[in-house]
């Protein structure tokens, strides 16, 4: 009887261990994405929700408002959603009645059918220098949390995202500290609130903005000599880990090293203005592909080796209406037709991960070889004109007809990619052969896919 009891006890322990390991595995294999909507060519939210659920490993999204169409679209998908309070709403939401009204209008009608797991109050408020927003930030966070509890909602966290500009010292990572004046007045009470509510501190580390040709490999997760922290003896081999550890060091100096950290935004643009060497499809694929691989492996950092970082890539789509330099419109993983701009290991049935150890290798440039593809944001009307022209100039367009090797995906951009490249390759391979009235661009990454081979 005793032996039987011991056996049952051991079997129970084994089952618990397996369950725990399975839980850890399933919570570290996927990744989140920022879903921005500053584009006039983006698909409807219902299609986006279905695509993310059925075609990608993305298990969470972050939106920059409380768009009700998006919240409805993600109902019953199992995908968690982080919503954002507008910067200008922060002062009023420090008032409990206003906060209760906001929760009643923007959270209660959708939760829990839509798995809203977090509210972020504003976006990088400390970088705005707006005193009313900054002074009301923590009060608004506390009041929104109280409004959630009064509405009977107890499983939605409240936090706020920060740029790395909140640090006065970030190198070496162990010396990281918050800007004086804000450390005790803002960050200490904020971190106390996050500890009380078991919510994470959210940061937006962008190695792209710290890029220099000399430090390119360090920023991109490529092999490099590393950067030595003389205080800890640690040699950092990538800027992303160094940024997170600098944030952790600043938190620990205030006594809040136990508060979790979430990466609210990070990424790399694929197209920039001329003269910006950081920017390329190759670099974007390498950086984001390695982030996805690391997330799937559940890797920590040198100062936080056992932590798992929820990470939101920026961004889901290229957004053609964003102002500013070209890079601002080219942070996306996907085009509006859902075709991948490059392989970052996001698609379920596509290539997995970037860099070494990520399964199948992402597309790599072929030395000296270039392909002609449509520029981001070009209209379907312009691309259809390119198809009509190329087909009239002797391009073999049978592969994009029904039953052809390049018919799927059946959309104008995909078909235009094939015929524009065919024209470029067979008409001299000069840059002007890929101009197409300023709608084409050359790439070093082969856009071929499946049975569709690009010459």
CSV table of C-alpha atoms in Angstrom, one decimal:
chain,number,residue,atom,x,y,z
A,1,UNK,CA,0.0,0.0,0.0
A,2,UNK,CA,2.8,2.4,0.9
A,3,UNK,CA,4.7,1.5,-2.3
A,4,UNK,CA,1.6,2.1,-4.4
A,5,UNK,CA,1.0,5.5,-2.6
A,6,UNK,CA,4.6,6.5,-3.3
A,7,UNK,CA,4.3,5.5,-7.0
A,8,UNK,CA,1.1,7.6,-7.3
A,9,UNK,CA,2.9,10.5,-5.6
A,10,UNK,CA,5.8,10.2,-8.1
A,11,UNK,CA,3.5,10.0,-11.0
A,12,UNK,CA,1.7,13.1,-9.9
A,13,UNK,CA,5.0,15.0,-9.5
A,14,UNK,CA,6.0,13.8,-13.0
A,15,UNK,CA,2.8,15.0,-14.5
A,16,UNK,CA,3.1,18.4,-12.8
A,17,UNK,CA,6.7,18.7,-14.1
A,18,UNK,CA,5.6,17.9,-17.6
A,19,UNK,CA,2.7,20.3,-17.4
A,20,UNK,CA,5.0,23.1,-16.1
A,21,UNK,CA,7.5,22.5,-18.9
A,22,UNK,CA,4.8,22.5,-21.5
A,23,UNK,CA,3.4,25.7,-20.1
A,24,UNK,CA,6.8,27.3,-20.2
A,25,UNK,CA,7.4,26.2,-23.8
A,26,UNK,CA,4.0,27.4,-25.0
A,27,UNK,CA,4.4,30.8,-23.4
A,28,UNK,CA,7.8,31.5,-25.0
A,29,UNK,CA,7.4,30.4,-28.6
A,30,UNK,CA,5.3,33.3,-29.9
A,31,UNK,CA,5.7,37.0,-30.2
A,32,UNK,CA,3.6,40.1,-30.3
A,33,UNK,CA,3.3,42.9,-32.9
A,34,UNK,CA,2.3,46.5,-33.0
A,35,UNK,CA,-0.7,47.0,-35.2
A,36,UNK,CA,-0.6,50.5,-36.6
A,37,UNK,CA,-3.3,51.9,-38.9
A,38,UNK,CA,-1.8,55.0,-40.5
A,39,UNK,CA,-2.4,53.8,-44.1
A,40,UNK,CA,-5.1,54.2,-46.7
A,41,UNK,CA,-4.4,50.7,-48.2
A,42,UNK,CA,-4.7,48.5,-45.2
A,43,UNK,CA,-7.0,45.5,-45.0
A,44,UNK,CA,-10.1,45.5,-42.7
A,45,UNK,CA,-9.5,44.4,-39.1
A,46,UNK,CA,-11.5,41.2,-39.6
A,47,UNK,CA,-9.1,40.0,-42.3
A,48,UNK,CA,-6.1,41.1,-40.2
A,49,UNK,CA,-7.4,39.1,-37.2
A,50,UNK,CA,-8.0,36.0,-39.3
A,51,UNK,CA,-4.6,36.3,-40.9
A,52,UNK,CA,-2.8,36.6,-37.6
A,53,UNK,CA,-4.7,33.8,-36.0
A,54,UNK,CA,-4.4,31.3,-38.9
A,55,UNK,CA,-1.2,32.1,-40.7
A,56,UNK,CA,1.3,33.5,-38.0
A,57,UNK,CA,2.8,32.6,-34.7
A,58,UNK,CA,1.8,36.0,-33.3
A,59,UNK,CA,-0.2,35.6,-30.2
A,60,UNK,CA,-0.6,39.2,-29.1
A,61,UNK,CA,-1.1,42.6,-30.6
A,62,UNK,CA,-0.7,46.2,-29.4
A,63,UNK,CA,-2.7,49.0,-30.9
A,64,UNK,CA,-2.2,52.7,-30.5
A,65,UNK,CA,-5.8,53.6,-29.5
A,66,UNK,CA,-9.0,51.8,-28.6
A,67,UNK,CA,-10.2,51.3,-32.1
A,68,UNK,CA,-13.6,49.5,-31.6
A,69,UNK,CA,-13.5,47.8,-35.0
A,70,UNK,CA,-10.2,46.2,-34.1
A,71,UNK,CA,-11.4,45.2,-30.7
A,72,UNK,CA,-14.5,43.6,-32.2
A,73,UNK,CA,-12.5,41.8,-34.9
A,74,UNK,CA,-10.2,40.1,-32.3
A,75,UNK,CA,-13.1,38.8,-30.2
A,76,UNK,CA,-12.9,35.1,-29.6
A,77,UNK,CA,-9.6,34.7,-31.4
A,78,UNK,CA,-7.6,34.0,-28.3
A,79,UNK,CA,-5.1,36.7,-29.3
A,80,UNK,CA,-4.4,39.1,-26.5
A,81,UNK,CA,-4.8,42.9,-27.1
A,82,UNK,CA,-3.0,45.8,-25.5
A,83,UNK,CA,-4.8,49.1,-26.0
A,84,UNK,CA,-3.5,52.7,-25.6
A,85,UNK,CA,-4.9,55.8,-23.9
A,86,UNK,CA,-4.3,58.9,-26.0
A,87,UNK,CA,-1.7,61.3,-24.6
A,88,UNK,CA,-4.1,64.1,-24.5
A,89,UNK,CA,-6.6,62.2,-22.4
A,90,UNK,CA,-4.2,61.6,-19.5
A,91,UNK,CA,-5.0,64.7,-17.4
A,92,UNK,CA,-8.7,64.1,-17.5
A,93,UNK,CA,-8.3,60.4,-16.6
A,94,UNK,CA,-6.6,61.2,-13.4
A,95,UNK,CA,-10.2,61.9,-12.3
A,96,UNK,CA,-12.0,58.8,-11.2
A,97,UNK,CA,-15.4,59.6,-12.8
A,98,UNK,CA,-13.6,60.2,-16.1
A,99,UNK,CA,-11.6,57.0,-15.8
A,100,UNK,CA,-14.8,55.0,-15.1
A,101,UNK,CA,-16.4,56.5,-18.1
A,102,UNK,CA,-13.4,55.6,-20.3
A,103,UNK,CA,-13.4,52.0,-19.0
A,104,UNK,CA,-17.2,51.8,-19.6
A,105,UNK,CA,-16.8,53.0,-23.2
A,106,UNK,CA,-13.6,51.3,-24.3
A,107,UNK,CA,-13.0,48.1,-22.2
A,108,UNK,CA,-16.2,46.8,-20.6
A,109,UNK,CA,-18.1,46.3,-23.9
A,110,UNK,CA,-15.4,44.1,-25.4
A,111,UNK,CA,-13.7,42.2,-22.5
A,112,UNK,CA,-13.4,39.3,-22.0
A,113,UNK,CA,-14.6,38.2,-25.5
A,114,UNK,CA,-11.7,40.2,-26.7
A,115,UNK,CA,-8.8,39.3,-24.5
A,116,UNK,CA,-7.7,42.8,-23.5
A,117,UNK,CA,-4.8,42.1,-21.2
A,118,UNK,CA,-3.2,45.5,-20.8
A,119,UNK,CA,-3.9,49.2,-21.0
A,120,UNK,CA,-0.9,51.5,-21.7
A,121,UNK,CA,-1.4,55.1,-20.7
A,122,UNK,CA,0.0,57.3,-23.4
A,123,UNK,CA,3.1,56.7,-25.5
A,124,UNK,CA,6.6,57.7,-24.4
A,125,UNK,CA,5.2,60.5,-22.3
A,126,UNK,CA,8.5,61.3,-20.6
A,127,UNK,CA,9.9,62.3,-23.9
A,128,UNK,CA,7.1,64.8,-24.7
A,129,UNK,CA,8.2,67.5,-22.1
A,130,UNK,CA,4.5,68.1,-21.6
A,131,UNK,CA,4.2,68.9,-17.9
A,132,UNK,CA,0.5,68.2,-17.5
A,133,UNK,CA,0.9,64.8,-19.2
A,134,UNK,CA,3.9,63.9,-17.1
A,135,UNK,CA,2.6,65.1,-13.8
A,136,UNK,CA,-0.8,63.3,-14.3
A,137,UNK,CA,0.7,60.1,-15.7
A,138,UNK,CA,1.0,58.0,-12.5
A,139,UNK,CA,-2.2,59.4,-11.0
A,140,UNK,CA,-4.0,58.4,-14.3
A,141,UNK,CA,-2.5,54.9,-14.1
A,142,UNK,CA,-3.7,54.5,-10.6
A,143,UNK,CA,-7.2,55.8,-11.3
A,144,UNK,CA,-7.7,53.7,-14.4
A,145,UNK,CA,-6.7,50.6,-12.4
A,146,UNK,CA,-9.3,51.6,-9.7
A,147,UNK,CA,-11.9,52.1,-12.4
A,148,UNK,CA,-11.2,48.6,-13.8
A,149,UNK,CA,-11.7,47.1,-10.3
A,150,UNK,CA,-14.9,49.0,-9.8
A,151,UNK,CA,-16.1,47.6,-13.1
A,152,UNK,CA,-15.3,44.1,-11.9
A,153,UNK,CA,-12.4,43.7,-14.3
A,154,UNK,CA,-9.4,42.3,-12.4
A,155,UNK,CA,-7.2,40.8,-15.1
A,156,UNK,CA,-6.2,43.8,-17.1
A,157,UNK,CA,-2.9,45.4,-16.3
A,158,UNK,CA,-2.1,49.1,-16.5
A,159,UNK,CA,1.4,50.4,-17.5
A,160,UNK,CA,3.0,53.0,-19.9
A,161,UNK,CA,5.7,52.7,-22.5
A,162,UNK,CA,9.1,54.5,-22.4
A,163,UNK,CA,11.8,55.3,-24.8
A,164,UNK,CA,15.4,54.7,-23.6
A,165,UNK,CA,15.6,58.5,-23.2
A,166,UNK,CA,14.4,58.0,-19.7
A,167,UNK,CA,18.0,56.9,-18.8
A,168,UNK,CA,20.7,59.5,-18.1
A,169,UNK,CA,23.3,56.7,-18.1
A,170,UNK,CA,23.0,53.5,-20.2
A,171,UNK,CA,26.6,52.5,-20.8
A,172,UNK,CA,27.9,50.3,-19.3
A,173,UNK,CA,24.6,48.5,-18.6
A,174,UNK,CA,25.3,48.0,-14.9
A,175,UNK,CA,25.6,51.8,-14.5
A,176,UNK,CA,22.1,52.4,-15.9
A,177,UNK,CA,20.1,55.0,-14.1
A,178,UNK,CA,17.0,57.2,-14.6
A,179,UNK,CA,17.2,60.9,-15.4
A,180,UNK,CA,17.7,62.9,-12.2
A,181,UNK,CA,14.5,64.7,-11.1
A,182,UNK,CA,12.3,62.0,-12.6
A,183,UNK,CA,13.8,59.1,-10.8
A,184,UNK,CA,12.3,59.8,-7.4
A,185,UNK,CA,9.4,62.0,-8.4
A,186,UNK,CA,8.0,59.8,-11.3
A,187,UNK,CA,9.7,56.4,-11.6
A,188,UNK,CA,9.7,55.4,-7.9
A,189,UNK,CA,5.9,55.9,-7.5
A,190,UNK,CA,5.3,54.4,-10.9
A,191,UNK,CA,7.3,51.3,-10.1
A,192,UNK,CA,5.6,51.0,-6.7
A,193,UNK,CA,2.3,51.0,-8.5
A,194,UNK,CA,3.5,48.3,-11.0
A,195,UNK,CA,4.8,46.2,-8.1
A,196,UNK,CA,1.5,46.5,-6.3
A,197,UNK,CA,-0.6,45.5,-9.4
A,198,UNK,CA,1.9,42.9,-10.7
A,199,UNK,CA,2.2,44.9,-13.9
A,200,UNK,CA,5.3,45.2,-16.1
A,201,UNK,CA,7.5,48.2,-16.8
A,202,UNK,CA,7.4,48.7,-20.6
A,203,UNK,CA,10.3,50.0,-22.6
A,204,UNK,CA,10.9,50.5,-26.3
A,205,UNK,CA,14.5,49.6,-27.0
A,206,UNK,CA,15.6,50.4,-30.6
A,207,UNK,CA,19.2,49.4,-31.5
A,208,UNK,CA,18.4,50.9,-35.0
A,209,UNK,CA,18.6,54.4,-33.5
A,210,UNK,CA,22.0,53.5,-31.9
A,211,UNK,CA,23.4,52.2,-35.2
A,212,UNK,CA,26.8,53.3,-36.4
A,213,UNK,CA,28.9,51.5,-39.1
A,214,UNK,CA,31.5,50.6,-36.6
A,215,UNK,CA,28.9,49.0,-34.3
A,216,UNK,CA,26.7,47.5,-37.0
A,217,UNK,CA,27.2,43.8,-36.0
A,218,UNK,CA,26.6,44.7,-32.3
A,219,UNK,CA,23.3,46.3,-33.2
A,220,UNK,CA,22.2,43.5,-35.6
A,221,UNK,CA,22.9,40.4,-33.5
A,222,UNK,CA,25.8,39.5,-35.8
A,223,UNK,CA,29.1,38.1,-34.6
A,224,UNK,CA,31.3,40.8,-33.0
A,225,UNK,CA,33.9,41.3,-30.4
A,226,UNK,CA,31.4,42.6,-27.9
A,227,UNK,CA,31.3,45.5,-25.5
A,228,UNK,CA,32.8,44.9,-22.0
A,229,UNK,CA,31.2,46.1,-18.8
A,230,UNK,CA,34.1,46.8,-16.5
A,231,UNK,CA,32.0,46.8,-13.4
A,232,UNK,CA,30.5,43.3,-13.9
A,233,UNK,CA,33.0,41.7,-16.2
A,234,UNK,CA,30.3,40.9,-18.6
A,235,UNK,CA,30.9,41.2,-22.3
A,236,UNK,CA,27.7,42.1,-24.2
A,237,UNK,CA,27.5,40.7,-27.8
A,238,UNK,CA,24.3,42.7,-28.8
A,239,UNK,CA,22.9,46.1,-28.1
A,240,UNK,CA,19.4,44.8,-27.4
A,241,UNK,CA,20.4,42.9,-24.2
A,242,UNK,CA,22.6,45.9,-23.1
A,243,UNK,CA,19.6,48.2,-23.4
A,244,UNK,CA,17.4,45.9,-21.3
A,245,UNK,CA,20.1,45.4,-18.7
A,246,UNK,CA,20.6,49.2,-18.4
A,247,UNK,CA,16.9,49.6,-17.8
A,248,UNK,CA,17.0,46.8,-15.2
A,249,UNK,CA,20.0,48.5,-13.5
A,250,UNK,CA,18.1,51.8,-13.2
A,251,UNK,CA,15.1,50.0,-11.7
A,252,UNK,CA,17.3,48.1,-9.3
A,253,UNK,CA,18.9,51.3,-8.1
A,254,UNK,CA,15.5,52.5,-7.0
A,255,UNK,CA,14.8,49.2,-5.2
A,256,UNK,CA,12.5,47.8,-7.9
A,257,UNK,CA,14.6,45.1,-9.7
A,258,UNK,CA,11.8,42.6,-9.1
A,259,UNK,CA,9.3,44.4,-11.4
A,260,UNK,CA,9.0,42.7,-14.7
A,261,UNK,CA,9.9,44.2,-18.1
A,262,UNK,CA,8.0,44.1,-21.4
A,263,UNK,CA,9.4,45.2,-24.7
A,264,UNK,CA,6.6,47.4,-26.1
A,265,UNK,CA,8.3,48.2,-29.4
A,266,UNK,CA,11.4,47.3,-31.3
A,267,UNK,CA,12.2,46.6,-34.9
A,268,UNK,CA,14.1,47.7,-37.9
A,269,UNK,CA,13.0,49.5,-41.1
A,270,UNK,CA,13.6,47.8,-44.5
A,271,UNK,CA,13.7,51.0,-46.7
A,272,UNK,CA,15.2,54.4,-45.9
A,273,UNK,CA,16.2,57.6,-47.6
A,274,UNK,CA,19.5,57.5,-49.6
A,275,UNK,CA,22.7,57.6,-47.6
A,276,UNK,CA,21.4,55.7,-44.6
A,277,UNK,CA,23.5,52.5,-44.4
A,278,UNK,CA,21.6,51.0,-41.5
A,279,UNK,CA,18.5,50.5,-43.5
A,280,UNK,CA,18.0,47.5,-45.8
A,281,UNK,CA,15.8,44.5,-46.2
A,282,UNK,CA,18.8,42.4,-45.2
A,283,UNK,CA,19.3,44.2,-41.9
A,284,UNK,CA,15.6,44.2,-41.1
A,285,UNK,CA,15.3,40.5,-41.8
A,286,UNK,CA,18.4,39.7,-39.7
A,287,UNK,CA,17.4,41.8,-36.7
A,288,UNK,CA,13.7,40.8,-36.5
A,289,UNK,CA,14.4,37.2,-37.4
A,290,UNK,CA,16.9,36.9,-34.5
A,291,UNK,CA,14.5,38.6,-32.1
A,292,UNK,CA,11.8,36.1,-33.1
A,293,UNK,CA,14.3,33.2,-32.7
A,294,UNK,CA,15.4,34.4,-29.2
A,295,UNK,CA,11.8,34.9,-28.1
A,296,UNK,CA,11.0,31.3,-29.2
A,297,UNK,CA,14.0,30.1,-27.2
A,298,UNK,CA,13.0,32.1,-24.1
A,299,UNK,CA,16.4,33.7,-23.8
A,300,UNK,CA,17.1,36.2,-21.0
A,301,UNK,CA,19.9,38.8,-20.7
A,302,UNK,CA,23.2,38.6,-18.8
A,303,UNK,CA,21.7,40.4,-15.8
A,304,UNK,CA,18.3,38.7,-16.1
A,305,UNK,CA,19.2,35.2,-17.4
A,306,UNK,CA,16.0,33.6,-16.1
A,307,UNK,CA,13.5,36.2,-17.4
A,308,UNK,CA,11.3,35.8,-20.4
A,309,UNK,CA,10.5,39.0,-22.2
A,310,UNK,CA,7.2,39.6,-23.8
A,311,UNK,CA,8.2,41.4,-27.0
A,312,UNK,CA,6.2,43.4,-29.5
A,313,UNK,CA,7.8,44.0,-32.9
A,314,UNK,CA,7.1,47.2,-34.7
A,315,UNK,CA,5.2,46.9,-36.9
A,316,UNK,CA,2.6,44.6,-38.6
A,317,UNK,CA,2.3,46.7,-41.8
A,318,UNK,CA,4.1,49.4,-43.7
A,319,UNK,CA,2.0,52.5,-43.1
A,320,UNK,CA,2.0,54.8,-46.1
A,321,UNK,CA,0.4,57.8,-44.4
A,322,UNK,CA,3.0,58.2,-41.7
A,323,UNK,CA,4.8,61.5,-41.9
A,324,UNK,CA,8.6,62.0,-41.8
A,325,UNK,CA,11.4,60.3,-43.5
A,326,UNK,CA,11.0,57.2,-45.7
A,327,UNK,CA,11.9,54.9,-42.9
A,328,UNK,CA,8.8,55.8,-40.9
A,329,UNK,CA,6.7,54.2,-43.6
A,330,UNK,CA,8.7,51.0,-43.9
A,331,UNK,CA,8.8,49.3,-40.5
A,332,UNK,CA,6.3,46.6,-41.5
A,333,UNK,CA,6.7,42.9,-41.6
A,334,UNK,CA,3.9,42.5,-44.2
A,335,UNK,CA,2.4,44.4,-47.1
A,336,UNK,CA,-1.3,45.3,-47.1
A,337,UNK,CA,-2.0,42.1,-49.2
A,338,UNK,CA,-0.4,40.0,-46.3
A,339,UNK,CA,2.6,39.1,-48.4
A,340,UNK,CA,5.8,39.2,-46.2
A,341,UNK,CA,8.2,42.0,-47.0
A,342,UNK,CA,11.0,39.6,-45.8
A,343,UNK,CA,11.2,36.4,-43.8
A,344,UNK,CA,11.3,37.1,-40.0
A,345,UNK,CA,10.1,33.6,-38.9
A,346,UNK,CA,6.6,34.9,-38.3
A,347,UNK,CA,4.6,32.7,-40.7
A,348,UNK,CA,3.4,29.3,-39.5
A,349,UNK,CA,4.1,27.6,-42.9
A,350,UNK,CA,6.9,29.8,-44.0
A,351,UNK,CA,10.6,30.0,-43.2
A,352,UNK,CA,11.4,30.2,-39.5
A,353,UNK,CA,13.6,32.7,-37.9
A,354,UNK,CA,16.8,34.6,-38.8
A,355,UNK,CA,20.4,34.1,-38.1
A,356,UNK,CA,21.8,30.8,-36.9
A,357,UNK,CA,19.8,28.2,-35.1
A,358,UNK,CA,16.5,29.5,-36.3
A,359,UNK,CA,15.5,26.4,-38.4
A,360,UNK,CA,15.3,27.0,-42.1
A,361,UNK,CA,17.4,30.0,-43.2
A,362,UNK,CA,15.8,33.2,-44.2
A,363,UNK,CA,16.5,34.4,-47.8
A,364,UNK,CA,20.0,35.6,-48.2
A,365,UNK,CA,21.3,38.0,-50.8
A,366,UNK,CA,23.0,36.4,-53.8
A,367,UNK,CA,26.3,38.3,-54.4
A,368,UNK,CA,25.9,40.6,-57.4
A,369,UNK,CA,22.3,39.5,-58.0
A,370,UNK,CA,19.3,41.8,-57.8
A,371,UNK,CA,15.6,41.5,-58.4
A,372,UNK,CA,13.0,44.1,-59.3
A,373,UNK,CA,9.9,44.4,-57.1
A,374,UNK,CA,7.2,47.1,-56.5
A,375,UNK,CA,7.9,49.9,-54.1
A,376,UNK,CA,5.9,49.8,-50.8
A,377,UNK,CA,2.7,51.8,-51.0
A,378,UNK,CA,2.3,51.7,-54.8
A,379,UNK,CA,-1.4,51.5,-55.7
A,380,UNK,CA,-2.9,48.4,-57.3
A,381,UNK,CA,-3.9,50.5,-60.3
A,382,UNK,CA,-0.3,51.5,-61.0
A,383,UNK,CA,0.9,47.9,-60.5
A,384,UNK,CA,-1.8,46.6,-62.9
A,385,UNK,CA,-0.5,49.1,-65.5
A,386,UNK,CA,3.0,47.7,-65.0
A,387,UNK,CA,1.6,44.2,-65.6
A,388,UNK,CA,-0.2,45.2,-68.8
A,389,UNK,CA,2.9,47.0,-70.1
A,390,UNK,CA,5.4,44.2,-69.3
A,391,UNK,CA,3.1,41.5,-70.8
A,392,UNK,CA,2.8,43.6,-74.0
A,393,UNK,CA,6.6,43.8,-74.2
A,394,UNK,CA,7.2,40.1,-74.6
A,395,UNK,CA,7.2,39.0,-70.9
A,396,UNK,CA,5.9,35.5,-70.4
A,397,UNK,CA,2.9,36.1,-68.2
A,398,UNK,CA,1.6,32.5,-68.3
A,399,UNK,CA,2.9,31.8,-64.7
A,400,UNK,CA,0.6,34.5,-63.2
A,401,UNK,CA,-2.5,33.0,-65.0
A,402,UNK,CA,-4.8,30.5,-63.2
A,403,UNK,CA,-2.9,27.3,-62.8
A,404,UNK,CA,0.5,29.0,-63.3
A,405,UNK,CA,3.3,28.5,-60.8
A,406,UNK,CA,3.1,32.2,-59.7
A,407,UNK,CA,-0.7,32.6,-59.7
A,408,UNK,CA,-0.9,32.3,-55.9
A,409,UNK,CA,-1.1,34.5,-54.0
A,410,UNK,CA,-3.7,35.8,-56.3
A,411,UNK,CA,-3.2,39.5,-55.9
A,412,UNK,CA,-1.9,42.4,-58.0
A,413,UNK,CA,1.2,43.1,-56.0
A,414,UNK,CA,2.4,39.5,-56.2
A,415,UNK,CA,1.7,39.2,-59.9
A,416,UNK,CA,3.4,42.6,-60.5
A,417,UNK,CA,6.5,41.4,-58.7
A,418,UNK,CA,6.9,38.5,-61.0
A,419,UNK,CA,6.4,40.4,-64.3
A,420,UNK,CA,8.4,43.5,-63.3
A,421,UNK,CA,11.3,41.3,-62.3
A,422,UNK,CA,11.0,39.2,-65.5
A,423,UNK,CA,11.1,42.5,-67.6
A,424,UNK,CA,14.1,43.7,-65.6
A,425,UNK,CA,16.1,40.5,-66.0
A,426,UNK,CA,15.4,40.2,-69.8
A,427,UNK,CA,15.8,43.8,-70.8
A,428,UNK,CA,19.3,44.7,-69.7
A,429,UNK,CA,19.3,44.5,-65.9
A,430,UNK,CA,20.0,48.3,-65.6
A,431,UNK,CA,18.4,50.4,-62.9
A,432,UNK,CA,16.2,52.1,-65.4
A,433,UNK,CA,14.7,48.7,-66.4
A,434,UNK,CA,13.2,48.6,-63.0
A,435,UNK,CA,11.9,52.2,-62.9
A,436,UNK,CA,8.3,51.6,-64.1
A,437,UNK,CA,7.4,55.3,-63.6
A,438,UNK,CA,9.1,55.3,-60.2
A,439,UNK,CA,7.1,52.4,-58.9
A,440,UNK,CA,9.9,49.7,-58.9
A,441,UNK,CA,12.8,49.1,-56.6
A,442,UNK,CA,15.8,46.7,-56.7
A,443,UNK,CA,16.3,44.3,-53.9
A,444,UNK,CA,19.2,41.8,-53.0
A,445,UNK,CA,16.7,39.3,-51.5
A,446,UNK,CA,15.1,36.8,-53.9
A,447,UNK,CA,11.3,37.3,-53.8
A,448,UNK,CA,10.7,33.8,-55.2
A,449,UNK,CA,8.4,31.6,-53.1
A,450,UNK,CA,7.3,28.0,-53.2
A,451,UNK,CA,7.0,26.8,-56.8
A,452,UNK,CA,7.3,30.4,-58.1
A,453,UNK,CA,10.9,30.9,-59.2
A,454,UNK,CA,12.2,34.3,-60.0
A,455,UNK,CA,14.9,34.4,-62.6
